[in-house]
JSON list of C-alpha atoms and ligand atoms in Angstrom, two decimals:
[
{"chain": "U", "resi": 1, "resn": "UNK", "atom": "CA", "xyz": [-0.15, 0.03, -0.16]},
{"chain": "U", "resi": 2, "resn": "UNK", "atom": "CA", "xyz": [1.35, 3.54, -1.17]},
{"chain": "U", "resi": 3, "resn": "UNK", "atom": "CA", "xyz": [1.81, 6.00, 1.68]},
{"chain": "U", "resi": 4, "resn": "UNK", "atom": "CA", "xyz": [0.18, 9.45, 1.17]},
{"chain": "U", "resi": 5, "resn": "UNK", "atom": "CA", "xyz": [1.87, 12.18, -0.06]},
{"chain": "U", "resi": 6, "resn": "UNK", "atom": "CA", "xyz": [3.70, 14.93, 2.29]},
{"chain": "U", "resi": 7, "resn": "UNK", "atom": "CA", "xyz": [1.64, 17.58, 3.96]},
{"chain": "U", "resi": 8, "resn": "UNK", "atom": "CA", "xyz": [2.35, 21.26, 3.73]},
{"chain": "U", "resi": 9, "resn": "UNK", "atom": "CA", "xyz": [6.11, 22.47, 4.53]},
{"chain": "U", "resi": 10, "resn": "UNK", "atom": "CA", "xyz": [6.03, 23.80, 8.07]},
{"chain": "U", "resi": 11, "resn": "UNK", "atom": "CA", "xyz": [7.53, 27.22, 7.30]},
{"chain": "U", "resi": 12, "resn": "UNK", "atom": "CA", "xyz": [4.78, 29.27, 9.09]},
{"chain": "U", "resi": 13, "resn": "UNK", "atom": "CA", "xyz": [4.71, 31.57, 11.09]},
{"chain": "U", "resi": 14, "resn": "UNK", "atom": "CA", "xyz": [7.04, 33.56, 9.34]},
{"chain": "U", "resi": 15, "resn": "UNK", "atom": "CA", "xyz": [9.81, 35.41, 11.76]},
{"chain": "U", "resi": 16, "resn": "UNK", "atom": "CA", "xyz": [8.51, 38.25, 13.71]},
{"chain": "U", "resi": 17, "resn": "UNK", "atom": "CA", "xyz": [10.69, 40.59, 13.91]},
{"chain": "U", "resi": 18, "resn": "UNK", "atom": "CA", "xyz": [11.96, 39.64, 10.62]},
{"chain": "U", "resi": 19, "resn": "UNK", "atom": "CA", "xyz": [15.49, 39.15, 12.02]},
{"chain": "U", "resi": 20, "resn": "UNK", "atom": "CA", "xyz": [14.29, 36.68, 14.89]},
{"chain": "U", "resi": 21, "resn": "UNK", "atom": "CA", "xyz": [14.50, 33.05, 14.95]},
{"chain": "U", "resi": 22, "resn": "UNK", "atom": "CA", "xyz": [11.06, 31.82, 13.52]},
{"chain": "U", "resi": 23, "resn": "UNK", "atom": "CA", "xyz": [8.61, 29.91, 15.79]},
{"chain": "U", "resi": 24, "resn": "UNK", "atom": "CA", "xyz": [8.29, 27.16, 13.41]},
{"chain": "U", "resi": 25, "resn": "UNK", "atom": "CA", "xyz": [8.63, 23.36, 14.63]},
{"chain": "U", "resi": 26, "resn": "UNK", "atom": "CA", "xyz": [12.06, 21.60, 14.54]},
{"chain": "U", "resi": 27, "resn": "UNK", "atom": "CA", "xyz": [11.54, 18.46, 13.26]},
{"chain": "U", "resi": 28, "resn": "UNK", "atom": "CA", "xyz": [11.24, 15.26, 13.92]},
{"chain": "U", "resi": 29, "resn": "UNK", "atom": "CA", "xyz": [10.56, 16.40, 17.60]},
{"chain": "U", "resi": 30, "resn": "UNK", "atom": "CA", "xyz": [8.12, 19.21, 16.82]},
{"chain": "U", "resi": 31, "resn": "UNK", "atom": "CA", "xyz": [9.62, 21.60, 19.16]},
{"chain": "U", "resi": 32, "resn": "UNK", "atom": "CA", "xyz": [9.76, 25.40, 18.40]},
{"chain": "U", "resi": 33, "resn": "UNK", "atom": "CA", "xyz": [13.19, 26.26, 16.80]},
{"chain": "U", "resi": 34, "resn": "UNK", "atom": "CA", "xyz": [13.02, 29.45, 18.84]},
{"chain": "U", "resi": 35, "resn": "UNK", "atom": "CA", "xyz": [11.72, 28.90, 22.20]},
{"chain": "U", "resi": 36, "resn": "UNK", "atom": "CA", "xyz": [11.82, 25.08, 22.79]},
{"chain": "U", "resi": 37, "resn": "UNK", "atom": "CA", "xyz": [8.24, 24.67, 23.61]},
{"chain": "U", "resi": 38, "resn": "UNK", "atom": "CA", "xyz": [6.50, 21.80, 22.05]},
{"chain": "U", "resi": 39, "resn": "UNK", "atom": "CA", "xyz": [5.19, 23.29, 18.44]},
{"chain": "U", "resi": 40, "resn": "UNK", "atom": "CA", "xyz": [2.89, 25.06, 18.14]},
{"chain": "U", "resi": 41, "resn": "UNK", "atom": "CA", "xyz": [3.97, 27.39, 21.09]},
{"chain": "U", "resi": 42, "resn": "UNK", "atom": "CA", "xyz": [2.22, 30.18, 22.34]},
{"chain": "U", "resi": 43, "resn": "UNK", "atom": "CA", "xyz": [3.85, 32.83, 20.33]},
{"chain": "U", "resi": 44, "resn": "UNK", "atom": "CA", "xyz": [3.55, 30.61, 17.23]},
{"chain": "U", "resi": 45, "resn": "UNK", "atom": "CA", "xyz": [-0.32, 30.49, 17.66]},
{"chain": "U", "resi": 46, "resn": "UNK", "atom": "CA", "xyz": [-0.27, 34.25, 18.23]},
{"chain": "U", "resi": 47, "resn": "UNK", "atom": "CA", "xyz": [1.61, 34.84, 14.91]},
{"chain": "U", "resi": 48, "resn": "UNK", "atom": "CA", "xyz": [-0.32, 32.33, 13.09]},
{"chain": "U", "resi": 49, "resn": "UNK", "atom": "CA", "xyz": [-3.48, 33.80, 14.04]},
{"chain": "U", "resi": 50, "resn": "UNK", "atom": "CA", "xyz": [-2.68, 37.28, 12.77]},
{"chain": "U", "resi": 51, "resn": "UNK", "atom": "CA", "xyz": [-0.78, 36.11, 9.99]},
{"chain": "U", "resi": 52, "resn": "UNK", "atom": "CA", "xyz": [-3.91, 33.99, 8.64]},
{"chain": "U", "resi": 53, "resn": "UNK", "atom": "CA", "xyz": [-6.45, 36.87, 10.01]},
{"chain": "U", "resi": 54, "resn": "UNK", "atom": "CA", "xyz": [-8.27, 37.20, 6.74]},
{"chain": "U", "resi": 55, "resn": "UNK", "atom": "CA", "xyz": [-8.10, 33.54, 5.80]},
{"chain": "U", "resi": 56, "resn": "UNK", "atom": "CA", "xyz": [-8.97, 31.24, 8.86]},
{"chain": "U", "resi": 57, "resn": "UNK", "atom": "CA", "xyz": [-9.83, 28.48, 6.04]},
{"chain": "U", "resi": 58, "resn": "UNK", "atom": "CA", "xyz": [-5.97, 28.49, 5.17]},
{"chain": "U", "resi": 59, "resn": "UNK", "atom": "CA", "xyz": [-4.99, 28.33, 8.75]},
{"chain": "U", "resi": 60, "resn": "UNK", "atom": "CA", "xyz": [-7.15, 25.45, 9.32]},
{"chain": "U", "resi": 61, "resn": "UNK", "atom": "CA", "xyz": [-6.05, 23.47, 6.38]},
{"chain": "U", "resi": 62, "resn": "UNK", "atom": "CA", "xyz": [-2.51, 24.30, 7.28]},
{"chain": "U", "resi": 63, "resn": "UNK", "atom": "CA", "xyz": [-2.73, 23.03, 10.75]},
{"chain": "U", "resi": 64, "resn": "UNK", "atom": "CA", "xyz": [-4.67, 19.79, 9.87]},
{"chain": "U", "resi": 65, "resn": "UNK", "atom": "CA", "xyz": [-1.66, 19.47, 7.31]},
{"chain": "U", "resi": 66, "resn": "UNK", "atom": "CA", "xyz": [0.96, 19.53, 10.13]},
{"chain": "U", "resi": 67, "resn": "UNK", "atom": "CA", "xyz": [-1.01, 17.63, 12.40]},
{"chain": "U", "resi": 68, "resn": "UNK", "atom": "CA", "xyz": [-0.87, 14.65, 10.07]},
{"chain": "U", "resi": 69, "resn": "UNK", "atom": "CA", "xyz": [3.25, 15.26, 9.74]},
{"chain": "U", "resi": 70, "resn": "UNK", "atom": "CA", "xyz": [3.73, 15.69, 13.17]},
{"chain": "U", "resi": 71, "resn": "UNK", "atom": "CA", "xyz": [1.72, 12.52, 13.93]},
{"chain": "U", "resi": 72, "resn": "UNK", "atom": "CA", "xyz": [3.58, 10.59, 11.43]},
{"chain": "U", "resi": 73, "resn": "UNK", "atom": "CA", "xyz": [7.05, 11.90, 12.45]},
{"chain": "U", "resi": 74, "resn": "UNK", "atom": "CA", "xyz": [6.36, 11.38, 16.28]},
{"chain": "U", "resi": 75, "resn": "UNK", "atom": "CA", "xyz": [4.98, 7.92, 16.14]},
{"chain": "U", "resi": 76, "resn": "UNK", "atom": "CA", "xyz": [8.14, 6.86, 13.66]},
{"chain": "U", "resi": 77, "resn": "UNK", "atom": "CA", "xyz": [10.26, 8.49, 16.51]},
{"chain": "U", "resi": 78, "resn": "UNK", "atom": "CA", "xyz": [8.93, 6.77, 19.18]},
{"chain": "U", "resi": 79, "resn": "UNK", "atom": "CA", "xyz": [5.89, 4.40, 18.45]},
{"chain": "U", "resi": 80, "resn": "UNK", "atom": "CA", "xyz": [5.28, 3.52, 22.25]},
{"chain": "U", "resi": 81, "resn": "UNK", "atom": "CA", "xyz": [5.49, 6.94, 23.90]},
{"chain": "U", "resi": 82, "resn": "UNK", "atom": "CA", "xyz": [4.01, 9.39, 21.04]},
{"chain": "U", "resi": 83, "resn": "UNK", "atom": "CA", "xyz": [1.13, 11.64, 22.34]},
{"chain": "U", "resi": 84, "resn": "UNK", "atom": "CA", "xyz": [-2.37, 10.02, 21.81]},
{"chain": "U", "resi": 85, "resn": "UNK", "atom": "CA", "xyz": [-4.52, 10.99, 18.74]},
{"chain": "U", "resi": 86, "resn": "UNK", "atom": "CA", "xyz": [-6.47, 13.28, 21.26]},
{"chain": "U", "resi": 87, "resn": "UNK", "atom": "CA", "xyz": [-3.49, 15.23, 22.56]},
{"chain": "U", "resi": 88, "resn": "UNK", "atom": "CA", "xyz": [-2.29, 15.61, 18.88]},
{"chain": "U", "resi": 89, "resn": "UNK", "atom": "CA", "xyz": [-5.50, 16.79, 17.66]},
{"chain": "U", "resi": 90, "resn": "UNK", "atom": "CA", "xyz": [-6.17, 19.35, 20.82]},
{"chain": "U", "resi": 91, "resn": "UNK", "atom": "CA", "xyz": [-2.13, 20.45, 20.41]},
{"chain": "U", "resi": 92, "resn": "UNK", "atom": "CA", "xyz": [-2.28, 21.36, 16.58]},
{"chain": "U", "resi": 93, "resn": "UNK", "atom": "CA", "xyz": [-6.02, 21.91, 15.47]},
{"chain": "U", "resi": 94, "resn": "UNK", "atom": "CA", "xyz": [-8.42, 22.31, 18.34]},
{"chain": "U", "resi": 95, "resn": "UNK", "atom": "CA", "xyz": [-7.31, 25.85, 19.51]},
{"chain": "U", "resi": 96, "resn": "UNK", "atom": "CA", "xyz": [-7.12, 27.39, 15.68]},
{"chain": "U", "resi": 97, "resn": "UNK", "atom": "CA", "xyz": [-10.19, 28.48, 13.70]},
{"chain": "U", "resi": 98, "resn": "UNK", "atom": "CA", "xyz": [-13.87, 26.96, 13.63]},
{"chain": "U", "resi": 99, "resn": "UNK", "atom": "CA", "xyz": [-13.70, 25.59, 17.15]},
{"chain": "U", "resi": 100, "resn": "UNK", "atom": "CA", "xyz": [-16.89, 24.46, 18.59]},
{"chain": "U", "resi": 101, "resn": "UNK", "atom": "CA", "xyz": [-17.96, 24.74, 22.50]},
{"chain": "U", "resi": 102, "resn": "UNK", "atom": "CA", "xyz": [-17.97, 21.34, 24.22]},
{"chain": "U", "resi": 103, "resn": "UNK", "atom": "CA", "xyz": [-21.08, 19.29, 23.83]},
{"chain": "U", "resi": 104, "resn": "UNK", "atom": "CA", "xyz": [-21.93, 17.65, 27.41]},
{"chain": "U", "resi": 105, "resn": "UNK", "atom": "CA", "xyz": [-23.21, 13.84, 27.03]},
{"chain": "U", "resi": 106, "resn": "UNK", "atom": "CA", "xyz": [-26.88, 13.62, 26.19]},
{"chain": "U", "resi": 107, "resn": "UNK", "atom": "CA", "xyz": [-26.84, 17.27, 24.75]},
{"chain": "U", "resi": 108, "resn": "UNK", "atom": "CA", "xyz": [-28.11, 17.47, 21.20]},
{"chain": "U", "resi": 109, "resn": "UNK", "atom": "CA", "xyz": [-25.50, 18.83, 18.71]},
{"chain": "F", "resi": 201, "resn": "ZN", "atom": "ZN1", "xyz": [8.31, 29.49, 19.97]}
]
């Protein structure tokens, strides 16, 4: 079975200010190359929100693509100790655009 193609290049957010180290992921560990926190760090989230302010659909697609890339990297790196799918979704996608409020059990969607 062939493997799906690669996701997007992890080249956002752009450096801010322009001469600073960018808060982009250092692969395959997926920590921030500027501050060392798990990517996306709080600065990366702020910069991404700002950068994609007028295009939340693109931000959502970018984050989903990087969720895919990061999951592949982290499971290859440490199959037994990689973060759970729930943790990965929360880390990469849930903070972005189109969040919905949590639904309580038994509550209509
Ligand atoms: Zn950072």
